[in-house]
XYZ file of C-alpha atoms in Angstrom:
408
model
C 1.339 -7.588 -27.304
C 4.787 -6.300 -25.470
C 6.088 -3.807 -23.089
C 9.066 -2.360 -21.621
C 9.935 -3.919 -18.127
C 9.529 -0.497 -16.192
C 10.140 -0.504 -12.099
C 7.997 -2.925 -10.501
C 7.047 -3.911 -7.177
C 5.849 -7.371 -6.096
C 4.690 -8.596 -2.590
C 6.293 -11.632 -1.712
C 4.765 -14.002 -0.022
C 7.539 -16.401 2.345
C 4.594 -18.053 4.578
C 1.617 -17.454 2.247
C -1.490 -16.691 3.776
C -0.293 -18.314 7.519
C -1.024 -15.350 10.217
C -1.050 -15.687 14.506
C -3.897 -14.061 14.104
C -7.462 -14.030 12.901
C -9.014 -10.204 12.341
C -12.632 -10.628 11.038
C -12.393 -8.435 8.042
C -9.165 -10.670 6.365
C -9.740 -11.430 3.033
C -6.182 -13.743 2.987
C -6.587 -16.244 5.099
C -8.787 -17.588 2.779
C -6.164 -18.210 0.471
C -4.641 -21.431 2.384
C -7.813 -23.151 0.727
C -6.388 -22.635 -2.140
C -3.585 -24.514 -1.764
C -4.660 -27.751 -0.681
C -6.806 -26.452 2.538
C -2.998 -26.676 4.422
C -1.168 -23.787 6.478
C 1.610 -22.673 3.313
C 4.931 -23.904 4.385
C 7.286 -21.460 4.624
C 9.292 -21.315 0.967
C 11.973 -22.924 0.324
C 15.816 -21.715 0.235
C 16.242 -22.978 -2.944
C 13.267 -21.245 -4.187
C 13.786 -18.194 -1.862
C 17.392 -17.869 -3.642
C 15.896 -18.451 -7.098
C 13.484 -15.689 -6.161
C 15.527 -12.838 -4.944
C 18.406 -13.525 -7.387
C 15.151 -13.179 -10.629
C 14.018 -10.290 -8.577
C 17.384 -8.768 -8.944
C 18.159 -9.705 -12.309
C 14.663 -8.093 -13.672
C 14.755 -5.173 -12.119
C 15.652 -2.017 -14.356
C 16.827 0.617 -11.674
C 19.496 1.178 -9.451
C 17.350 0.595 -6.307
C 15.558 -2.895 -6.043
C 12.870 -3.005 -3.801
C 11.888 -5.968 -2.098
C 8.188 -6.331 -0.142
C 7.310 -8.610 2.412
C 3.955 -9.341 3.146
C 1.529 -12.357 4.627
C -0.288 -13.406 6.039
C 2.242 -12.055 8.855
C 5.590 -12.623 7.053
C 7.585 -12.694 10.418
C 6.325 -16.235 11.077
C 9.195 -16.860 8.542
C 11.389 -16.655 11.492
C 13.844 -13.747 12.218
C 17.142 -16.353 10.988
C 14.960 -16.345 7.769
C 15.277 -13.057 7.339
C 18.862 -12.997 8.016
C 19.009 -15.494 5.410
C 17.309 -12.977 2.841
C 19.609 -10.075 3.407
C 22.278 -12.495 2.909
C 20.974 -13.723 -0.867
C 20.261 -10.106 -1.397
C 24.069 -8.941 -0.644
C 24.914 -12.329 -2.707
C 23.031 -11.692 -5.760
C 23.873 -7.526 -6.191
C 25.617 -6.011 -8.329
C 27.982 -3.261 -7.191
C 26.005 -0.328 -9.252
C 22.313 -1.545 -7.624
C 21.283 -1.365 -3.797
C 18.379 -3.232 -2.133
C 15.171 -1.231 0.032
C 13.416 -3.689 1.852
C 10.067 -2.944 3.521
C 7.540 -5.173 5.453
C 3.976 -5.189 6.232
C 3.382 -6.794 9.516
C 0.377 -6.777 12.434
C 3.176 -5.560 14.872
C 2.744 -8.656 17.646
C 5.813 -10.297 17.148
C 8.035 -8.247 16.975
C 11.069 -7.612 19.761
C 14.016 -5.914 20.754
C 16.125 -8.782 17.947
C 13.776 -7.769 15.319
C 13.768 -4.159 15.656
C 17.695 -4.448 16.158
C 17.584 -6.307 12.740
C 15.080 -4.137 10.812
C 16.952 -0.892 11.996
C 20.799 -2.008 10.976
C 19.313 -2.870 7.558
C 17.309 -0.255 7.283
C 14.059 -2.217 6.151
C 10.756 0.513 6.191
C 7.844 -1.052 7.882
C 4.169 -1.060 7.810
C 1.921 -1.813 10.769
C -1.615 -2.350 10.970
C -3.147 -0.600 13.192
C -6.927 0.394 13.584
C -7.115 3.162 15.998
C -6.947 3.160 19.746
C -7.847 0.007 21.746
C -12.058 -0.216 21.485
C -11.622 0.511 17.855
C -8.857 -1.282 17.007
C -9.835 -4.712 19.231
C -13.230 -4.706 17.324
C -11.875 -7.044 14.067
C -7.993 -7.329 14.848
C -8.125 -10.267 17.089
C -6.494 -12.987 17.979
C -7.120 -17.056 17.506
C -8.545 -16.792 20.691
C -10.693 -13.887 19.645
C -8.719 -11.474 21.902
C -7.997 -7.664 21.240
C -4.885 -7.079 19.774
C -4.050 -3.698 20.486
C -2.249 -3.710 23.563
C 0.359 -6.400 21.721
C 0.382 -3.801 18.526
C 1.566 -0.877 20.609
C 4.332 -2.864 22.082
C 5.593 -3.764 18.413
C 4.833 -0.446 17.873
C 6.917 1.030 20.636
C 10.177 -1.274 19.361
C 9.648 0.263 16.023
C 9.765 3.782 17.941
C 12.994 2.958 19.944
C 15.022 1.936 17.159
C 13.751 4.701 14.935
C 12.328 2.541 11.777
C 10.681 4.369 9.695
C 7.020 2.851 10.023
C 3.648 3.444 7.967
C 0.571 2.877 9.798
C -2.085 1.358 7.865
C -5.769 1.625 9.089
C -8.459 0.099 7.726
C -11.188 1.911 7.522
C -14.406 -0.398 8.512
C -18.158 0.359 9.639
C -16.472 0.364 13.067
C -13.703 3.430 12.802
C -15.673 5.307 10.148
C -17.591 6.708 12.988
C -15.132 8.423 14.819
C -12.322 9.736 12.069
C -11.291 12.696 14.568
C -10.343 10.173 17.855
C -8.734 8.141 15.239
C -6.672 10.357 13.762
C -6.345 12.219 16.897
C -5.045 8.811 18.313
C -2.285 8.460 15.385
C -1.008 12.008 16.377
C -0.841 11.030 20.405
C 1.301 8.082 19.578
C 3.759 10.113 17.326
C 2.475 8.840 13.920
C 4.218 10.687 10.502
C 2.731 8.696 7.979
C -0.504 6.828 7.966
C -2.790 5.157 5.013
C -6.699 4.695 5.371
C -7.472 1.459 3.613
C -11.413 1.562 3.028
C -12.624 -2.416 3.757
C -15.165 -3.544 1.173
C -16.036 -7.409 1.809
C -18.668 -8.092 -1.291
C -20.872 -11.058 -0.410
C -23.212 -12.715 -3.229
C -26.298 -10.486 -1.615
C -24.027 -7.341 -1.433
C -21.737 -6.158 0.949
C -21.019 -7.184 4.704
C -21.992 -5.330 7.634
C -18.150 -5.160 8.281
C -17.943 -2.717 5.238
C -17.569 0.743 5.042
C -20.422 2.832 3.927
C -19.511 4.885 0.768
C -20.425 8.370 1.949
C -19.326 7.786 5.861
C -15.447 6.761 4.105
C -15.806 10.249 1.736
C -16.941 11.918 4.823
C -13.952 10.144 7.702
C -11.612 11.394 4.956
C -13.267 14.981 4.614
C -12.889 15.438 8.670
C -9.498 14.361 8.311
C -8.267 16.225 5.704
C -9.558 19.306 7.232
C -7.603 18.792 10.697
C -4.805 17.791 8.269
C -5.078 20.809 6.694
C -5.394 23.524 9.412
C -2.347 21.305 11.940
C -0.086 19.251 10.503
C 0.997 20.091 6.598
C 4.245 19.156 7.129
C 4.477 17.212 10.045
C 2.349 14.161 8.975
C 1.859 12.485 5.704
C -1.533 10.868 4.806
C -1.407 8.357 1.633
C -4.225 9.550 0.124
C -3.678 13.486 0.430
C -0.268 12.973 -0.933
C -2.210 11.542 -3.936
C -4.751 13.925 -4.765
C -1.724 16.904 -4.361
C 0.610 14.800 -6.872
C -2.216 16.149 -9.654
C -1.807 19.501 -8.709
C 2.358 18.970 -9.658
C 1.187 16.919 -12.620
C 2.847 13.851 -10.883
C 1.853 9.650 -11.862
C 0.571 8.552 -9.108
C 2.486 6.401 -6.793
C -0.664 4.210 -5.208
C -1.979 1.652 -7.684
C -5.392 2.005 -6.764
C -5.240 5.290 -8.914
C -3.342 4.729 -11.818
C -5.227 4.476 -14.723
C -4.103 0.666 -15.081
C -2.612 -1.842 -13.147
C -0.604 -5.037 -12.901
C 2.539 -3.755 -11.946
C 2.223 -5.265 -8.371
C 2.351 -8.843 -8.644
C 2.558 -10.960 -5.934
C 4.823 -14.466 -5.337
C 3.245 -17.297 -3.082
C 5.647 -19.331 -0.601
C 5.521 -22.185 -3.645
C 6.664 -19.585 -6.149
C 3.312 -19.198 -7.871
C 3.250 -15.695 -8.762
C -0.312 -13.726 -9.911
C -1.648 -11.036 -11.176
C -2.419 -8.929 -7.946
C -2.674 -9.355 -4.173
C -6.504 -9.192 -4.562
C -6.591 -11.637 -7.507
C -4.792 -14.775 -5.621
C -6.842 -16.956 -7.957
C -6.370 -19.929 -10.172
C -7.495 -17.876 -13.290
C -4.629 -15.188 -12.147
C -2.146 -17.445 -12.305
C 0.604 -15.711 -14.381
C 3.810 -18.843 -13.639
C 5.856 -20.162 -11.341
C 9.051 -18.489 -10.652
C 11.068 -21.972 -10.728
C 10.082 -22.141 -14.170
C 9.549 -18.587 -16.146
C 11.586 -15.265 -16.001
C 10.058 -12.076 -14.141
C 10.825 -10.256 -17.164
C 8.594 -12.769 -19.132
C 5.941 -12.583 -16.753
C 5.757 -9.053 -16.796
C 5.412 -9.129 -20.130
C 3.264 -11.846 -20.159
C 0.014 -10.840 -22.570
C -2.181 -12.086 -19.425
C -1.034 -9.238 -16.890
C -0.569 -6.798 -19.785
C -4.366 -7.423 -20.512
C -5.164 -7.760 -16.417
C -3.787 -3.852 -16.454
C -5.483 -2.727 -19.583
C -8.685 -3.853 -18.176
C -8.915 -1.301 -15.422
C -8.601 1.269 -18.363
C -10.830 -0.020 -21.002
C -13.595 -1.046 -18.244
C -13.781 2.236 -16.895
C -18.072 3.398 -16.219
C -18.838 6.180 -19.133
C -20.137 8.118 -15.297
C -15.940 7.931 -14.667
C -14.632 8.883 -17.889
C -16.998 12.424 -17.659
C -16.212 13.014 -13.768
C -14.425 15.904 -12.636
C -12.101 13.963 -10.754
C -10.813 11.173 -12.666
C -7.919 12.814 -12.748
C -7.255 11.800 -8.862
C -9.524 8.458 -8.704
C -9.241 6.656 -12.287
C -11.845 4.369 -11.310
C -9.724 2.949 -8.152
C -9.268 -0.980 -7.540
C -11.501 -2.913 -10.123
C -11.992 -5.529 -7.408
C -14.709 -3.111 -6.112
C -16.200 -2.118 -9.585
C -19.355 -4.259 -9.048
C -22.061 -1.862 -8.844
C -24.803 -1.363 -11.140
C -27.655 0.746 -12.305
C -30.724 -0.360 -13.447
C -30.758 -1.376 -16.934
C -27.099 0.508 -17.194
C -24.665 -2.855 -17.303
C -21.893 -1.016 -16.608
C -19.977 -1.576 -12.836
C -19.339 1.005 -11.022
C -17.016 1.445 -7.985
C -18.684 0.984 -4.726
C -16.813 3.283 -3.210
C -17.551 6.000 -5.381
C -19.803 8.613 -3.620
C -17.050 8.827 -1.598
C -14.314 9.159 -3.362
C -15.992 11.768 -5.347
C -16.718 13.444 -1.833
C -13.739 13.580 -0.783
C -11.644 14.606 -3.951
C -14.102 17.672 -4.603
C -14.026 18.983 -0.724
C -9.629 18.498 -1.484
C -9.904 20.377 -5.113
C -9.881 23.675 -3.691
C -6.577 22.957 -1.841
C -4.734 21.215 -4.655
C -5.681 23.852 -7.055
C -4.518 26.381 -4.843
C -1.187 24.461 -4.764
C -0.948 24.030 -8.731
C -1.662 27.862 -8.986
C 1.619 28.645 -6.818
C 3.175 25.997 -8.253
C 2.599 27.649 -11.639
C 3.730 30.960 -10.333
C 6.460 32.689 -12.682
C 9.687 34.130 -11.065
C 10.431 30.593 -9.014
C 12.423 29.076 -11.346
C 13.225 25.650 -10.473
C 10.096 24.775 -8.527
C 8.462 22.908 -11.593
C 9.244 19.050 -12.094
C 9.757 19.096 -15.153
C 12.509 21.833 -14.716
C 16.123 21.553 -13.617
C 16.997 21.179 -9.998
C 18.158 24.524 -9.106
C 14.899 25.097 -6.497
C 15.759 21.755 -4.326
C 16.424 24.299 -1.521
C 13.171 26.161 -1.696
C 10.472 26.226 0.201
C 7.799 23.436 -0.981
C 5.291 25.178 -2.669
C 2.497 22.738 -0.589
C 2.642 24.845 2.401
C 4.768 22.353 4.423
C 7.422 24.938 5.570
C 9.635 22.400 4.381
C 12.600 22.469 1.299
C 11.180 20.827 -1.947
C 13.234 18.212 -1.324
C 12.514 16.696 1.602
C 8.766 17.341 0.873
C 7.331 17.096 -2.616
C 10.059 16.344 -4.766
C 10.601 13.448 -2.926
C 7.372 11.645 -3.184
């Protein structure tokens, strides 16, 4: 079994699971047990140079992206990071350029980090639950302290020096409750692009009481969408309704969790242990160790080739037949552990709604596709030339196709 090497994107991993903090829904910080029960060490140079130089080296296109991610991977130390833009500028060749981005919980950063992060451009991603008695309800501290007051002030740097910053809220039995004074909290603040995670914690007896009820996440994203819908095409971006418009422009989509298969998001530890997914830090995903085996071999590795099929091939007969399996594919096979009866086969807990949601959206994205469609634009349609980069975006935005749709 082979593949091409195609763009990939891995999270890498410079302090492993080690976070300042200790939110009550975190399904890493489990992973230091992994590795001897010890806080990870932070990697290596050596192997830090070893890693970005592979990185590099195995990616096919003329922008490398590079992803940061924890644990909290500013415990690495801002000099660290200095270091890392250093190897990257070392190790590029002239006709490539580097995009860095970084998932963080926002508490340490400061006026030298956001200083940093703007003058190389790196895109950011902060956590961030909703205002204070939502957020402070799992994203605590070590002390068990609300966070949210420290967020906003990493927040507020990111907002001074203009970084371009995702919010990412995860969507718990908490927030589900209230998806309007959520959302209408992400607009206060000056949000333009926000993702709603759903949390699914699977115990041996089920699922937590932390988790998000299937048809109260369909429903949070319903409400949303339809505030979305009537105020702010255009002037916010929500993950998930870019998603379920890229079918209506017959787009891939760009969020793994709905791509018919997976496994092209690998992650690297801080030892250089690199595996299958972020969700499958486990000994049985162990796909190598970057000191010792070529990215390109690992991506081609028959393991993660197989790990990406299976998401495919272990798709419910229910999904195969549903009306939108165009926009869901199943989602993330971590939660396809619900069955039926004498019916074997796992479906996704989240699936009532998902299929919820991407029903009460259809209407919209079909009435994009039919304008999209429309003869006598010439140059709207992907797959045509670029001549209609200057129109209006067929979405509704008000905005040129370029800066809106063609772009995602």
């Amino acid at each position: 079994m082979n593949r091409t090497v195609s763009d990939f994107q891995i999270f890498a991993k410079p302090v492993g699971a080690r976070c300042n903090l200790n939110c009550s829904y975190c399904y890493y910080l489990k992973k230091n047990n992994q590795f001897a029960g010890e806080p990870s060490p932070p990697m290596t140079e050596d192997l830090l140079e070893s890693y970005i130089s592979r990185h590099i080296d195995a990616h096919p296109g003329e922008t490398v992206p590079f992803s940061w991610h924890g644990g909290e991977p500013m415990l690495y130390g801002l000099d660290c990071f200095r270091r890392i833009v250093a190897l990257q500028q070392k190790h590029c060749p002239p006709h490539k350029r580097i995009a860095n981005g970084i998932q963080t919980n926002g508490t340490l950063l400061t006026d030298d980090w956001g200083r940093f992060l703007a003058h190389h451009r790196f895109a950011v991603g902060l956590s961030l639950d909703g205002p204070a008695e939502i957020h402070d309800m799992y994203r605590v501290d070590r002390q068990g302290i609300g966070t949210h007051e420290a967020v906003m002030r990493g927040y507020q740097v990111l907002v001074e020096h203009r970084i371009p910053t995702d919010i990412v809220c995860v969507v718990n039995a908490c927030n589900v409750m209230f998806p309007l004074q959520v959302y209408r909290f992400f607009k206060t603040i000056g949000v333009r692009y926000v993702s709603f995670l759903p949390l699914v914690e699977r115990l041996p007896d089920g699922v937590s009481d932390r988790t998000v009820p299937p048809e109260a996440f369909g429903a949070f994203l319903c409400t949303v969408f339809d505030e979305w819908r009537a105020e702010d095409i255009g002037a916010i971006k929500v993950q998930i309704f870019e998603e379920a418009t890229r079918t209506a422009f017959g787009q891939d989509h760009s969020l793994c969790l709905f791509r018919p298969t997976c496994g092209d998001i690998p992650v690297v530890e801080y030892n250089g242990d690199v595996y299958a997914c972020d969700h499958f830090v486990e000994p049985a995903w162990r796909l190598g160790n970057i000191a010792e085996t070529s990215f390109t071999e690992i991506l081609r590795s028959e393991p993660l080739i197989a790990f990406g099929e299976a998401k495919r091939t272990s798709l419910p007969q229910t999904c195969r037949s549903c009306e939108v399996l165009a926009m869901c594919n199943g989602e993330c096979p971590k939660n396809r552990f619900v069955t039926n009866g004498e019916n074997t086969e796992k479906r996704n807990y989240l699936c009532a709604g998902y299929k919820l949601f991407f029903n009460h959206c259809t209407p919209f994205v079909r009435a994009v596709s039919r304008q999209w469609q429309q003869p006598g634009k010439p140059g709207l349609r992907p797959e045509k030339d670029s001549t209609g980069r200057n129109q209006p975006c067929p979405c509704g935005s008000g905005r040129k196709y370029k800066k809106c749709c063609l772009s995602k």
